[in-house]
């Protein structure tokens, strides 16, 4: 059976809690939304994987939001990839982008090699109501998962483990987090952590989420909440792009119109092109 003939679990997030331990968990599996995010960008394979891992991590973090709004995770560095970002909403609508500034070999897979040793991760929380919050942590690490774990330890002092995987076609992730009520005892968390460490990327890509959870935690009492769909949504529009052109000087717009006959703007996220003539402007 070929890969294309196989039915893969796709584009949903599961939240669950352990009834006998003060630990919560999440599992996200992405394919259509992930493929749509990288469509048309011609990213090298390591960058496709990097974006998939960051997309999975962003989905997991979005599910922890206690408000309606948005989360943005950006990594900025001095490596071959100098910028990568994924934005998500409480509706699990995600979009992302990477900027590559030099050649990338197929074996350049760890975060430090791609982003450089001086990289930082910036996480911005923007509620629909209330104040915006921004946290910054060093991204000088070998994986996105470790950097996100550091963020939780610094910002919320909550023991957290993240697992994220991507292969250019599928992306998936899991998260375990101690609840505040757990106190300082970590034995239960460490037990669940060891169980979760046994899951493979292949299993996360190919098995239904409920089956993954049963395989890992069949001896635990787990309460599973309804699945939440995850989707790619850019949010760009003809009207919004036209508003952005207001920042361009009239003289420059006239020059472009005279040379090209129209002003063409391409969305960085979804690659949609918007064409504006003299009548539009």
PDB file of C-alpha atoms in Angstrom:
ATOM      1  CA  UNK A   1       0.000   0.000   0.000  1.00  0.00           C
ATOM      2  CA  UNK A   2       1.442   3.396  -0.949  1.00  0.00           C
ATOM      3  CA  UNK A   3       1.624   6.357   1.383  1.00  0.00           C
ATOM      4  CA  UNK A   4      -1.107   8.137  -0.528  1.00  0.00           C
ATOM      5  CA  UNK A   5      -3.477   5.180  -0.124  1.00  0.00           C
ATOM      6  CA  UNK A   6      -3.222   5.223   3.656  1.00  0.00           C
ATOM      7  CA  UNK A   7      -5.757   7.094   5.756  1.00  0.00           C
ATOM      8  CA  UNK A   8      -3.876   9.259   8.210  1.00  0.00           C
ATOM      9  CA  UNK A   9      -5.327  11.039  11.238  1.00  0.00           C
ATOM     10  CA  UNK A  10      -5.349  14.701  10.459  1.00  0.00           C
ATOM     11  CA  UNK A  11      -5.790  18.223  11.736  1.00  0.00           C
ATOM     12  CA  UNK A  12      -7.195  17.832  15.197  1.00  0.00           C
ATOM     13  CA  UNK A  13      -6.139  18.468  18.762  1.00  0.00           C
ATOM     14  CA  UNK A  14      -7.034  16.299  21.742  1.00  0.00           C
ATOM     15  CA  UNK A  15      -6.948  17.536  25.329  1.00  0.00           C
ATOM     16  CA  UNK A  16      -6.974  15.153  28.272  1.00  0.00           C
ATOM     17  CA  UNK A  17      -6.339  14.973  31.996  1.00  0.00           C
ATOM     18  CA  UNK A  18      -5.215  12.181  34.266  1.00  0.00           C
ATOM     19  CA  UNK A  19      -7.863  11.637  36.936  1.00  0.00           C
ATOM     20  CA  UNK A  20      -5.478  10.332  39.586  1.00  0.00           C
ATOM     21  CA  UNK A  21      -2.614  12.771  38.922  1.00  0.00           C
ATOM     22  CA  UNK A  22      -2.530  16.556  38.681  1.00  0.00           C
ATOM     23  CA  UNK A  23      -1.275  16.414  35.101  1.00  0.00           C
ATOM     24  CA  UNK A  24      -2.860  17.576  31.875  1.00  0.00           C
ATOM     25  CA  UNK A  25      -1.962  16.580  28.329  1.00  0.00           C
ATOM     26  CA  UNK A  26      -2.505  17.456  24.685  1.00  0.00           C
ATOM     27  CA  UNK A  27      -1.961  15.689  21.381  1.00  0.00           C
ATOM     28  CA  UNK A  28      -2.108  17.353  17.964  1.00  0.00           C
ATOM     29  CA  UNK A  29      -1.883  15.732  14.518  1.00  0.00           C
ATOM     30  CA  UNK A  30      -1.564  17.859  11.379  1.00  0.00           C
ATOM     31  CA  UNK A  31      -1.365  17.122   7.669  1.00  0.00           C
ATOM     32  CA  UNK A  32      -3.693  19.154   5.422  1.00  0.00           C
ATOM     33  CA  UNK A  33      -3.174  22.342   7.430  1.00  0.00           C
ATOM     34  CA  UNK A  34       0.590  21.778   7.547  1.00  0.00           C
ATOM     35  CA  UNK A  35       0.848  21.059   3.825  1.00  0.00           C
ATOM     36  CA  UNK A  36      -1.175  24.182   3.090  1.00  0.00           C
ATOM     37  CA  UNK A  37       1.194  26.251   5.239  1.00  0.00           C
ATOM     38  CA  UNK A  38       4.278  25.262   3.235  1.00  0.00           C
ATOM     39  CA  UNK A  39       2.553  25.154  -0.179  1.00  0.00           C
ATOM     40  CA  UNK A  40       4.203  27.338  -2.811  1.00  0.00           C
ATOM     41  CA  UNK A  41       7.163  28.380  -0.657  1.00  0.00           C
ATOM     42  CA  UNK A  42       9.792  25.935  -1.977  1.00  0.00           C
ATOM     43  CA  UNK A  43      11.338  25.580   1.473  1.00  0.00           C
ATOM     44  CA  UNK A  44      14.277  23.170   1.827  1.00  0.00           C
ATOM     45  CA  UNK A  45      13.339  19.938   3.622  1.00  0.00           C
ATOM     46  CA  UNK A  46      14.908  20.973   6.984  1.00  0.00           C
ATOM     47  CA  UNK A  47      12.903  24.224   6.927  1.00  0.00           C
ATOM     48  CA  UNK A  48       9.693  22.317   6.160  1.00  0.00           C
ATOM     49  CA  UNK A  49      10.369  20.169   9.210  1.00  0.00           C
ATOM     50  CA  UNK A  50      11.210  23.203  11.325  1.00  0.00           C
ATOM     51  CA  UNK A  51       7.948  24.913  10.400  1.00  0.00           C
ATOM     52  CA  UNK A  52       5.987  21.716  11.044  1.00  0.00           C
ATOM     53  CA  UNK A  53       7.497  21.349  14.500  1.00  0.00           C
ATOM     54  CA  UNK A  54       6.795  24.997  15.308  1.00  0.00           C
ATOM     55  CA  UNK A  55       3.239  24.638  13.991  1.00  0.00           C
ATOM     56  CA  UNK A  56       2.632  21.650  16.265  1.00  0.00           C
ATOM     57  CA  UNK A  57       4.158  23.485  19.238  1.00  0.00           C
ATOM     58  CA  UNK A  58       2.046  26.581  18.555  1.00  0.00           C
ATOM     59  CA  UNK A  59      -1.120  24.496  18.385  1.00  0.00           C
ATOM     60  CA  UNK A  60      -0.269  22.906  21.738  1.00  0.00           C
ATOM     61  CA  UNK A  61       0.383  26.302  23.318  1.00  0.00           C
ATOM     62  CA  UNK A  62      -2.743  27.809  21.762  1.00  0.00           C
ATOM     63  CA  UNK A  63      -4.798  25.158  23.526  1.00  0.00           C
ATOM     64  CA  UNK A  64      -3.427  26.382  26.879  1.00  0.00           C
ATOM     65  CA  UNK A  65      -4.789  29.911  26.384  1.00  0.00           C
ATOM     66  CA  UNK A  66      -7.242  30.936  29.078  1.00  0.00           C
ATOM     67  CA  UNK A  67      -8.702  33.701  26.898  1.00  0.00           C
ATOM     68  CA  UNK A  68      -9.999  34.357  23.410  1.00  0.00           C
ATOM     69  CA  UNK A  69      -7.248  35.804  21.253  1.00  0.00           C
ATOM     70  CA  UNK A  70      -4.029  34.987  19.461  1.00  0.00           C
ATOM     71  CA  UNK A  71      -0.588  33.619  20.126  1.00  0.00           C
ATOM     72  CA  UNK A  72       2.516  34.223  18.030  1.00  0.00           C
ATOM     73  CA  UNK A  73       5.738  32.238  18.350  1.00  0.00           C
ATOM     74  CA  UNK A  74       8.753  33.684  16.537  1.00  0.00           C
ATOM     75  CA  UNK A  75      12.343  32.514  16.465  1.00  0.00           C
ATOM     76  CA  UNK A  76      14.897  35.066  15.294  1.00  0.00           C
ATOM     77  CA  UNK A  77      18.538  34.174  14.752  1.00  0.00           C
ATOM     78  CA  UNK A  78      21.754  34.646  12.818  1.00  0.00           C
ATOM     79  CA  UNK A  79      21.812  31.231  11.134  1.00  0.00           C
ATOM     80  CA  UNK A  80      20.840  30.118   7.606  1.00  0.00           C
ATOM     81  CA  UNK A  81      17.219  30.601   8.706  1.00  0.00           C
ATOM     82  CA  UNK A  82      17.006  34.018  10.323  1.00  0.00           C
ATOM     83  CA  UNK A  83      13.269  34.071  11.028  1.00  0.00           C
ATOM     84  CA  UNK A  84      10.488  31.538  11.518  1.00  0.00           C
ATOM     85  CA  UNK A  85       7.058  32.248  12.969  1.00  0.00           C
ATOM     86  CA  UNK A  86       3.673  30.634  13.479  1.00  0.00           C
ATOM     87  CA  UNK A  87       0.558  32.502  14.607  1.00  0.00           C
ATOM     88  CA  UNK A  88      -2.496  30.794  16.096  1.00  0.00           C
ATOM     89  CA  UNK A  89      -5.925  31.717  17.418  1.00  0.00           C
ATOM     90  CA  UNK A  90      -8.125  30.197  20.119  1.00  0.00           C
ATOM     91  CA  UNK A  91     -10.060  28.624  17.223  1.00  0.00           C
ATOM     92  CA  UNK A  92      -6.877  26.682  16.304  1.00  0.00           C
ATOM     93  CA  UNK A  93      -6.499  28.629  13.066  1.00  0.00           C
ATOM     94  CA  UNK A  94      -2.777  28.742  12.243  1.00  0.00           C
ATOM     95  CA  UNK A  95      -0.461  30.334   9.697  1.00  0.00           C
ATOM     96  CA  UNK A  96       3.322  30.456   9.476  1.00  0.00           C
ATOM     97  CA  UNK A  97       6.361  31.576   7.521  1.00  0.00           C
ATOM     98  CA  UNK A  98      10.145  31.133   7.416  1.00  0.00           C
ATOM     99  CA  UNK A  99      12.852  33.297   5.885  1.00  0.00           C
ATOM    100  CA  UNK A 100      15.939  31.570   4.517  1.00  0.00           C
ATOM    101  CA  UNK A 101      19.046  33.632   3.811  1.00  0.00           C
ATOM    102  CA  UNK A 102      21.654  31.029   2.789  1.00  0.00           C
ATOM    103  CA  UNK A 103      21.956  27.477   1.463  1.00  0.00           C
ATOM    104  CA  UNK A 104      20.718  24.683   3.710  1.00  0.00           C
ATOM    105  CA  UNK A 105      21.947  21.100   3.484  1.00  0.00           C
ATOM    106  CA  UNK A 106      19.508  18.217   3.935  1.00  0.00           C
ATOM    107  CA  UNK A 107      21.240  17.104   7.141  1.00  0.00           C
ATOM    108  CA  UNK A 108      20.885  20.481   8.895  1.00  0.00           C
ATOM    109  CA  UNK A 109      18.086  19.417  11.200  1.00  0.00           C
ATOM    110  CA  UNK A 110      18.744  20.723  14.700  1.00  0.00           C
ATOM    111  CA  UNK A 111      17.509  24.140  15.736  1.00  0.00           C
ATOM    112  CA  UNK A 112      20.907  25.592  16.637  1.00  0.00           C
ATOM    113  CA  UNK A 113      22.372  24.729  13.221  1.00  0.00           C
ATOM    114  CA  UNK A 114      19.429  26.291  11.385  1.00  0.00           C
ATOM    115  CA  UNK A 115      18.867  29.400  13.504  1.00  0.00           C
ATOM    116  CA  UNK A 116      22.324  30.063  14.955  1.00  0.00           C
ATOM    117  CA  UNK A 117      23.634  30.135  18.534  1.00  0.00           C
ATOM    118  CA  UNK A 118      22.291  33.645  19.195  1.00  0.00           C
ATOM    119  CA  UNK A 119      18.673  32.801  18.383  1.00  0.00           C
ATOM    120  CA  UNK A 120      15.819  33.917  20.642  1.00  0.00           C
ATOM    121  CA  UNK A 121      12.205  32.808  20.855  1.00  0.00           C
ATOM    122  CA  UNK A 122       9.573  35.509  21.265  1.00  0.00           C
ATOM    123  CA  UNK A 123       6.107  34.422  22.386  1.00  0.00           C
ATOM    124  CA  UNK A 124       3.382  37.064  22.167  1.00  0.00           C
ATOM    125  CA  UNK A 125      -0.085  36.596  23.682  1.00  0.00           C
ATOM    126  CA  UNK A 126      -2.746  38.979  22.379  1.00  0.00           C
ATOM    127  CA  UNK A 127      -6.168  38.628  24.031  1.00  0.00           C
ATOM    128  CA  UNK A 128      -9.204  40.102  22.322  1.00  0.00           C
ATOM    129  CA  UNK A 129      -9.793  41.890  25.620  1.00  0.00           C
ATOM    130  CA  UNK A 130      -7.031  42.850  28.001  1.00  0.00           C
ATOM    131  CA  UNK A 131      -3.337  43.564  27.829  1.00  0.00           C
ATOM    132  CA  UNK A 132      -0.833  42.071  25.429  1.00  0.00           C
ATOM    133  CA  UNK A 133       1.956  39.965  26.941  1.00  0.00           C
ATOM    134  CA  UNK A 134       5.343  39.113  25.461  1.00  0.00           C
ATOM    135  CA  UNK A 135       7.967  36.683  26.725  1.00  0.00           C
ATOM    136  CA  UNK A 136      11.487  36.153  25.392  1.00  0.00           C
ATOM    137  CA  UNK A 137      13.748  33.137  25.978  1.00  0.00           C
ATOM    138  CA  UNK A 138      17.016  32.016  24.473  1.00  0.00           C
ATOM    139  CA  UNK A 139      16.616  29.595  21.556  1.00  0.00           C
ATOM    140  CA  UNK A 140      20.203  28.387  21.790  1.00  0.00           C
ATOM    141  CA  UNK A 141      19.166  24.750  21.940  1.00  0.00           C
ATOM    142  CA  UNK A 142      18.966  21.741  19.676  1.00  0.00           C
ATOM    143  CA  UNK A 143      15.162  21.607  19.401  1.00  0.00           C
ATOM    144  CA  UNK A 144      12.012  23.714  19.498  1.00  0.00           C
ATOM    145  CA  UNK A 145      10.589  21.417  22.169  1.00  0.00           C
ATOM    146  CA  UNK A 146      13.374  22.204  24.637  1.00  0.00           C
ATOM    147  CA  UNK A 147      13.032  25.950  24.053  1.00  0.00           C
ATOM    148  CA  UNK A 148       9.266  25.879  24.684  1.00  0.00           C
ATOM    149  CA  UNK A 149       9.854  23.873  27.869  1.00  0.00           C
ATOM    150  CA  UNK A 150      12.292  26.547  29.034  1.00  0.00           C
ATOM    151  CA  UNK A 151       9.656  29.204  28.332  1.00  0.00           C
ATOM    152  CA  UNK A 152       7.115  27.490  30.596  1.00  0.00           C
ATOM    153  CA  UNK A 153       9.660  27.121  33.387  1.00  0.00           C
ATOM    154  CA  UNK A 154      10.605  30.795  33.184  1.00  0.00           C
ATOM    155  CA  UNK A 155       7.164  32.303  32.663  1.00  0.00           C
ATOM    156  CA  UNK A 156       4.858  30.032  34.665  1.00  0.00           C
ATOM    157  CA  UNK A 157       7.171  27.808  36.727  1.00  0.00           C
ATOM    158  CA  UNK A 158       5.220  24.773  35.527  1.00  0.00           C
ATOM    159  CA  UNK A 159       7.041  21.541  34.698  1.00  0.00           C
ATOM    160  CA  UNK A 160       6.263  20.875  31.030  1.00  0.00           C
ATOM    161  CA  UNK A 161       7.406  18.354  28.449  1.00  0.00           C
ATOM    162  CA  UNK A 162       6.937  18.803  24.710  1.00  0.00           C
ATOM    163  CA  UNK A 163       7.375  16.310  21.878  1.00  0.00           C
ATOM    164  CA  UNK A 164       7.111  17.594  18.278  1.00  0.00           C
ATOM    165  CA  UNK A 165       7.848  15.891  14.953  1.00  0.00           C
ATOM    166  CA  UNK A 166       7.456  16.781  11.268  1.00  0.00           C
ATOM    167  CA  UNK A 167       8.545  15.217   7.976  1.00  0.00           C
ATOM    168  CA  UNK A 168       7.335  17.665   5.316  1.00  0.00           C
ATOM    169  CA  UNK A 169       3.991  15.872   4.985  1.00  0.00           C
ATOM    170  CA  UNK A 170       2.823  15.309   8.543  1.00  0.00           C
ATOM    171  CA  UNK A 171       3.413  17.165  11.793  1.00  0.00           C
ATOM    172  CA  UNK A 172       2.435  16.089  15.294  1.00  0.00           C
ATOM    173  CA  UNK A 173       3.092  16.920  18.892  1.00  0.00           C
ATOM    174  CA  UNK A 174       2.320  16.006  22.484  1.00  0.00           C
ATOM    175  CA  UNK A 175       2.509  17.955  25.705  1.00  0.00           C
ATOM    176  CA  UNK A 176       2.385  17.050  29.378  1.00  0.00           C
ATOM    177  CA  UNK A 177       2.122  19.729  32.020  1.00  0.00           C
ATOM    178  CA  UNK A 178       1.899  19.696  35.788  1.00  0.00           C
ATOM    179  CA  UNK A 179      -1.183  21.440  37.104  1.00  0.00           C
ATOM    180  CA  UNK A 180      -0.643  24.157  39.707  1.00  0.00           C
ATOM    181  CA  UNK A 181      -2.473  22.019  42.298  1.00  0.00           C
ATOM    182  CA  UNK A 182       0.187  19.330  42.047  1.00  0.00           C
ATOM    183  CA  UNK A 183       2.598  21.161  44.332  1.00  0.00           C
ATOM    184  CA  UNK A 184       6.235  20.115  44.252  1.00  0.00           C
ATOM    185  CA  UNK A 185       5.741  16.332  43.948  1.00  0.00           C
ATOM    186  CA  UNK A 186       6.787  15.234  40.471  1.00  0.00           C
ATOM    187  CA  UNK A 187       6.735  11.438  40.746  1.00  0.00           C
ATOM    188  CA  UNK A 188       3.435  11.093  38.890  1.00  0.00           C
ATOM    189  CA  UNK A 189       4.557  13.500  36.184  1.00  0.00           C
ATOM    190  CA  UNK A 190       7.863  11.711  35.699  1.00  0.00           C
ATOM    191  CA  UNK A 191       6.048   8.370  35.372  1.00  0.00           C
ATOM    192  CA  UNK A 192       3.797   9.768  32.629  1.00  0.00           C
ATOM    193  CA  UNK A 193       6.807  11.452  31.038  1.00  0.00           C
ATOM    194  CA  UNK A 194       8.611   8.101  30.749  1.00  0.00           C
ATOM    195  CA  UNK A 195       5.523   6.519  29.170  1.00  0.00           C
ATOM    196  CA  UNK A 196       5.192   9.324  26.626  1.00  0.00           C
ATOM    197  CA  UNK A 197       8.881   9.111  25.746  1.00  0.00           C
ATOM    198  CA  UNK A 198       8.185   5.725  24.159  1.00  0.00           C
ATOM    199  CA  UNK A 199       5.980   7.128  21.369  1.00  0.00           C
ATOM    200  CA  UNK A 200       7.574   7.405  17.927  1.00  0.00           C
ATOM    201  CA  UNK A 201       7.088   9.998  15.207  1.00  0.00           C
ATOM    202  CA  UNK A 202       5.710   7.284  12.920  1.00  0.00           C
ATOM    203  CA  UNK A 203       3.053   6.335  15.458  1.00  0.00           C
ATOM    204  CA  UNK A 204       2.042   9.963  15.916  1.00  0.00           C
ATOM    205  CA  UNK A 205       1.775  10.416  12.153  1.00  0.00           C
ATOM    206  CA  UNK A 206      -0.198   7.249  11.407  1.00  0.00           C
ATOM    207  CA  UNK A 207      -2.305   6.196  14.422  1.00  0.00           C
ATOM    208  CA  UNK A 208      -5.564   7.870  15.465  1.00  0.00           C
ATOM    209  CA  UNK A 209      -4.989  10.076  18.485  1.00  0.00           C
ATOM    210  CA  UNK A 210      -7.286   8.035  20.708  1.00  0.00           C
ATOM    211  CA  UNK A 211      -5.292   4.920  19.833  1.00  0.00           C
ATOM    212  CA  UNK A 212      -2.022   6.689  20.673  1.00  0.00           C
ATOM    213  CA  UNK A 213      -3.385   7.647  24.082  1.00  0.00           C
ATOM    214  CA  UNK A 214      -4.634   4.110  24.756  1.00  0.00           C
ATOM    215  CA  UNK A 215      -1.291   2.640  23.713  1.00  0.00           C
ATOM    216  CA  UNK A 216       0.596   4.971  26.066  1.00  0.00           C
ATOM    217  CA  UNK A 217      -1.748   5.253  29.026  1.00  0.00           C
ATOM    218  CA  UNK A 218      -3.932   2.110  29.049  1.00  0.00           C
ATOM    219  CA  UNK A 219      -3.121   1.564  32.735  1.00  0.00           C
ATOM    220  CA  UNK A 220      -3.996   5.161  33.676  1.00  0.00           C
ATOM    221  CA  UNK A 221      -7.386   6.785  34.201  1.00  0.00           C
ATOM    222  CA  UNK A 222      -7.620   9.396  31.452  1.00  0.00           C
ATOM    223  CA  UNK A 223     -10.447  11.840  30.827  1.00  0.00           C
ATOM    224  CA  UNK A 224     -10.537  12.786  27.149  1.00  0.00           C
ATOM    225  CA  UNK A 225     -12.242  15.972  25.982  1.00  0.00           C
ATOM    226  CA  UNK A 226     -13.902  16.509  22.583  1.00  0.00           C
ATOM    227  CA  UNK A 227     -11.452  16.929  19.713  1.00  0.00           C
ATOM    228  CA  UNK A 228     -10.883  20.418  18.328  1.00  0.00           C
ATOM    229  CA  UNK A 229     -10.251  20.858  14.586  1.00  0.00           C
ATOM    230  CA  UNK A 230      -7.057  22.615  13.490  1.00  0.00           C
ATOM    231  CA  UNK A 231      -6.833  24.527  10.214  1.00  0.00           C
ATOM    232  CA  UNK A 232      -4.603  26.784   8.171  1.00  0.00           C
ATOM    233  CA  UNK A 233      -6.075  30.265   7.866  1.00  0.00           C
ATOM    234  CA  UNK A 234      -4.073  33.150   6.494  1.00  0.00           C
ATOM    235  CA  UNK A 235      -6.434  36.050   7.088  1.00  0.00           C
ATOM    236  CA  UNK A 236      -5.208  38.154   4.169  1.00  0.00           C
ATOM    237  CA  UNK A 237      -7.730  39.913   1.942  1.00  0.00           C
ATOM    238  CA  UNK A 238      -8.029  42.254  -1.033  1.00  0.00           C
ATOM    239  CA  UNK A 239      -9.215  45.040   1.276  1.00  0.00           C
ATOM    240  CA  UNK A 240      -6.452  44.540   3.824  1.00  0.00           C
ATOM    241  CA  UNK A 241      -3.771  44.479   1.155  1.00  0.00           C
ATOM    242  CA  UNK A 242      -5.153  47.671  -0.363  1.00  0.00           C
ATOM    243  CA  UNK A 243      -4.974  49.323   3.058  1.00  0.00           C
ATOM    244  CA  UNK A 244      -1.327  48.263   3.356  1.00  0.00           C
ATOM    245  CA  UNK A 245      -0.568  50.087   0.107  1.00  0.00           C
ATOM    246  CA  UNK A 246      -1.546  53.328   1.820  1.00  0.00           C
ATOM    247  CA  UNK A 247       1.942  53.351   3.354  1.00  0.00           C
ATOM    248  CA  UNK A 248       3.541  53.486  -0.121  1.00  0.00           C
ATOM    249  CA  UNK A 249       4.105  56.960  -1.538  1.00  0.00           C
ATOM    250  CA  UNK A 250       1.827  58.036  -4.422  1.00  0.00           C
ATOM    251  CA  UNK A 251       4.913  58.768  -6.541  1.00  0.00           C
ATOM    252  CA  UNK A 252       6.212  55.215  -6.154  1.00  0.00           C
ATOM    253  CA  UNK A 253       2.792  53.749  -6.978  1.00  0.00           C
ATOM    254  CA  UNK A 254       2.563  55.883 -10.128  1.00  0.00           C
ATOM    255  CA  UNK A 255       6.002  54.662 -11.231  1.00  0.00           C
ATOM    256  CA  UNK A 256       4.982  51.028 -10.766  1.00  0.00           C
ATOM    257  CA  UNK A 257       1.719  51.563 -12.640  1.00  0.00           C
ATOM    258  CA  UNK A 258       3.550  53.278 -15.505  1.00  0.00           C
ATOM    259  CA  UNK A 259       6.060  50.415 -15.812  1.00  0.00           C
ATOM    260  CA  UNK A 260       3.919  47.373 -14.993  1.00  0.00           C
ATOM    261  CA  UNK A 261       0.352  48.498 -15.629  1.00  0.00           C
ATOM    262  CA  UNK A 262      -0.676  47.294 -12.172  1.00  0.00           C
ATOM    263  CA  UNK A 263       0.600  46.916  -8.624  1.00  0.00           C
ATOM    264  CA  UNK A 264       0.837  43.234  -7.647  1.00  0.00           C
ATOM    265  CA  UNK A 265       1.162  42.277  -3.990  1.00  0.00           C
ATOM    266  CA  UNK A 266       1.855  38.709  -2.855  1.00  0.00           C
ATOM    267  CA  UNK A 267       0.902  37.527   0.621  1.00  0.00           C
ATOM    268  CA  UNK A 268       3.973  36.255   2.464  1.00  0.00           C
ATOM    269  CA  UNK A 269       1.973  33.535   4.227  1.00  0.00           C
ATOM    270  CA  UNK A 270      -0.305  31.965   1.592  1.00  0.00           C
ATOM    271  CA  UNK A 271       1.280  33.281  -1.629  1.00  0.00           C
ATOM    272  CA  UNK A 272      -2.037  34.718  -2.837  1.00  0.00           C
ATOM    273  CA  UNK A 273      -1.486  37.538  -5.349  1.00  0.00           C
ATOM    274  CA  UNK A 274      -3.549  40.718  -5.299  1.00  0.00           C
ATOM    275  CA  UNK A 275      -3.560  42.920  -8.404  1.00  0.00           C
ATOM    276  CA  UNK A 276      -4.428  46.614  -8.234  1.00  0.00           C
ATOM    277  CA  UNK A 277      -4.910  48.898 -11.236  1.00  0.00           C
ATOM    278  CA  UNK A 278      -5.007  52.687 -11.336  1.00  0.00           C
ATOM    279  CA  UNK A 279      -8.789  52.566 -10.806  1.00  0.00           C
ATOM    280  CA  UNK A 280      -8.336  50.518  -7.605  1.00  0.00           C
ATOM    281  CA  UNK A 281      -5.810  52.941  -6.168  1.00  0.00           C
TER     282      UNK A 281
END
